[in-house]
Amino acid sequence: MTTAAVSARRLRVSGVVQGVGFRPFVARLAGELGLAGEVGNDTDGVFVEVEGPADALDRFASRLVADAPPLAHIRGVAGADLPAAGRAGFVIAASRVVGRPRTYVSPDVAACDACLAEMWDPADRRYRYPFVNCTDCGPRFTITVRLPYDRPNTTMAGFAMCADCSREYHDPADRRFHAQPVACPACGPRLSWESGTVSGCGSDAALAAALDLLAAGGIVAVKGLGGYHLACDATSSDAVGRLRSRKQRGEKPFAVMVADVATARQLAAVDADEQRLLTGPQRPIVLLRARLSGLSPLVAPSNPYLGVLLAYTPLHHLLLASSGPLVMTSGNLSDEPICFDDGDARRRLAGVADGWLAHDRPIHVPCDDSVVRVEAGAELPIRRSRGYAPLPVSLPAGPVGSAGLAGPVGSAGLAGPPILAAGGELKNACCLGAGGDAWMSQHLGDMGSVESLRALDLAVRHLCDLYAVEAPAVACDAHPGYQTRRWAEARNVPVLLVQHHHAHIASVMAEHAVPVGERVIGVAFDGTGYGADGAIWGGEILVAGYDGFDRVDHLRYVPLPGGDVTIRRPARAALAHLWAAGIPWDADLAPVVATSAEELAVLRRQLERDLYCVPTSSMGRLFDAVSSLLDLRHTVSYEGQAAIELEAAADGTPRRYAFDGTDPAPVLRAAVADLRAGVAPARIALGFHHAVAVLVVEQAVALRSATGLHRVALSGGVWQNVLLVGITRQLLESAGFAVLTHRVVPPNDGGLALGQLAIAAIVGVPR
C-alpha cells in the first residue's frame, strides 16, 4: 500500500477572524480532512500550520475561505511551504503577542437562533439565562480591552468558567469551542434590580420587577451590550411623555424595539430589503414608513417615519416576550453620550429612570445603536455604531509607482506615521489611520458637553491602545468655533485644518476606494459648514481629489439673519429666501403667518441693513425654507426635522420647477404661485425635490464637458433624503454618470472623520 507524500504549509489569515469562531472552524476542518498542525491568534490575525497529503492541503486552503464562519470577513490568506514535521493531531495553540496588533476586532453581534432556542428550552441549563452566547453571537467589541481576542483580554476575565462551560470551551465539536464570553447561570454574569430602596439579584426576580414597572408606566434603565437604554411602554402616552420630558428630548423620535418582524409589520411598512436589515446580525434601528398603530403619538410626533429595531440580546428577548413594543432609547440626556459605566449611569440618569435592570459584566467600550435607511435596495447609514464599529475602511491605493493613500498611514513597506481624525462637531465619530486601514470609532454624539469630549478622549485612547499606535498628528474641521478643533489643538501635536465639504466628498471617495490622484465631481449638500471665505457653505459643487478641491459653483448666497437662531427657525429661513428672491412677505404666506409682527419688523431691518446677517449657500436651509413655505414646519427641535417632513410630504405628480443656474429664486416664485393657485403642497414638495436633482445633473453635465470627469460623488446631510438620492441617481445614471453614494459611513457629519483622514494622509500635516 502506497502512503501519500506528506506536505506542510504555513497560512496567515487576515481580516475579522478573531472572536468569530474562526480557530474552532479551522480545527474542525483540519480534523475532517485528516490534517495535523495548529491554529492560533496573534497580533496579525490567525496563523495556521498544517500538514498532510498535498491534495488535502489544497482542499483545506480552498475551504478555509469558502466555508468560513458567517461572522468572519477574510481580507487575505498568505501561504508558504514548510518542511513536514510529522505532527500528530491538530490543536489550538496559545495566542502570540508580537509587535503592533494588525488584526480586526469583530463588532457585537445579535443573539443567534441556536442560543435563543437553548434559552427557551426548560430542559437546558441556560434556560432563561440573559447572557447566553456562542462563537456565532454575543458581545465582542464592547468587551475587548486589548488584542489578541482572548478571554483574559476582555471584561469576562473576572468570570471563572465552571466545569460545564470549560468542557464546552475546550471541545472542538462544540459551537462554544473557544467562545470567549461563554457563561451560564452557575459562573457567568447576573442580572440585578434596583428601584428606590428595593434591590436584589437573580434573573427571574429582576426581570419580573422590571416588567411590573414597565406595565405600570415606569421608565427602566436597561444595561445592554454597549451601554444603558431607557425603556418604557411605547403604547402609553403618559410613559412616553414622561420619558420625553425627563430626557429633555423635545420632538426627536424615539426608537421602538419589538420581538419579531411580524410585530414590526404592525407598526410600519417593511419591504424585503428592510426586513433583511432588521433581521441581520447587526440589528440596527431601521427607519421605516410608519403605519397607524397602537403606539403613542408621542413616540415620533409629526414624523412619518418610525425607527424600529428587533430584540438583539437574550435580555431583550426575555423582556419582549412578556411586554408589547418598548421605547428603547439611548441612556443619556439629550446631546450627551450614552451611559455605560454603572456609577456614571446612576448619577447622570438619576432624574430619568424609575428603576435599574443592570448586570455585573463590565462594558469596556460604549456603543450606541446604529441607524440605517434603505435606498435603491441597499443600506444607507445614518449612524454607524453597534454591529458595524470598529470594522475598518480600507484606504485606497495610489497609481502604480505611487505611495498612495496607504503610504502616509504606515502600510507595509511604506513610511509614514499614523494619523488621527477628530471628526465632526455633530454626530461625531473619530477615525484612526494605521496600516492602510481607517478605523472608524463608534458614534459618539454631538460635541457640545464635557461628557461628549470625554467620550471622544476615551474612544481615541481605546483605538490607540487596541492597535498599539500613537497618532503624532491630528486632522480636524477648520471651523474656528468647533470644540473638535479646540480639542485637536489642545493635544499639542501638529494639526491639519480640513475644509468641511472637502472632507464630505473625500469620505465618499475613500469609501469607494477612488484611487489617489483621481478627481470627481463632488456635490456636497448639507446645513452648515465653515467656508474658506468665512461664509456658511452647504450647497457646494466641487471638483475634488484627496489633495485638494476647486469650488466651481454653489447655491446662491442668501443672508441668514441671526445665524444659528435661524437654523432652529425654518420660518426665518423661508423669509430670508423670499426676501432674496424679491417675493413680498404677504399675509397669505405660511412663514409670514407663523412669525409675529414684531419679529417681522426686526428681520426686515436686519435684511435691509445687512445687520447680523451671515451669508449662506446652504442647501439644508433651502429645504427648511420650502418646508415652512408649505406650512409643514416653522420651528424645529432637532436637526433636519423640517427637511424630513418635506421629504415625507412629497407625493403625486411633481410640478416642474427650475433653478436659474444655482439661484433658487425661480423655484420659490413658482412654488408661491402654485400655492396661491391651490396646487397640493405634496406636488410642490415633490417638484422641489426634482428641481434639486435636475440642478445637480445640469452642473455635472457642464463639468463633464469642461473636465472629462464622469463620476459624481454625493455627500453631506441632505443626502440622507432617500427620495432625493433616488431621483438624482436615476437622472445622473441616465445621463451616463457613475454615482458614488454612502454605503459604509454616513453622508452626514458622522462620516467626516474618514474624509479628514484621507485628506491628511495625502496632503500631510504641517510640522
PDB file of C-alpha atoms in Angstrom, residues 251-253 288 290 297 299-307 633 638 641 644-645 648:
ATOM      1  CA  GLU A 251     -39.840  66.149  19.497  1.00  0.00           C
ATOM      2  CA  LYS A 252     -36.945  63.995  18.276  1.00  0.00           C
ATOM      3  CA  PRO A 253     -38.321  60.497  17.599  1.00  0.00           C
ATOM      4  CA  LEU A 288     -39.492  52.678   8.202  1.00  0.00           C
ATOM      5  CA  ALA A 290     -44.980  54.271   9.955  1.00  0.00           C
ATOM      6  CA  PRO A 297     -48.241  59.520  19.020  1.00  0.00           C
ATOM      7  CA  VAL A 299     -43.088  58.226  20.123  1.00  0.00           C
ATOM      8  CA  ALA A 300     -42.448  60.071  16.851  1.00  0.00           C
ATOM      9  CA  PRO A 301     -44.584  63.246  16.861  1.00  0.00           C
ATOM     10  CA  SER A 302     -45.322  64.723  13.423  1.00  0.00           C
ATOM     11  CA  ASN A 303     -42.902  62.241  11.905  1.00  0.00           C
ATOM     12  CA  PRO A 304     -43.978  59.822   9.174  1.00  0.00           C
ATOM     13  CA  TYR A 305     -41.025  57.523   9.840  1.00  0.00           C
ATOM     14  CA  LEU A 306     -40.550  55.138  12.734  1.00  0.00           C
ATOM     15  CA  GLY A 307     -37.199  53.799  13.916  1.00  0.00           C
ATOM     16  CA  ARG A 633     -42.604  73.067   9.891  1.00  0.00           C
ATOM     17  CA  TYR A 638     -33.803  68.606  16.285  1.00  0.00           C
ATOM     18  CA  GLN A 641     -36.747  67.940  11.258  1.00  0.00           C
ATOM     19  CA  ILE A 644     -37.607  65.106   6.989  1.00  0.00           C
ATOM     20  CA  GLU A 645     -41.206  66.304   6.920  1.00  0.00           C
ATOM     21  CA  ALA A 648     -42.324  62.662   3.656  1.00  0.00           C
TER      22      ALA A 648
END
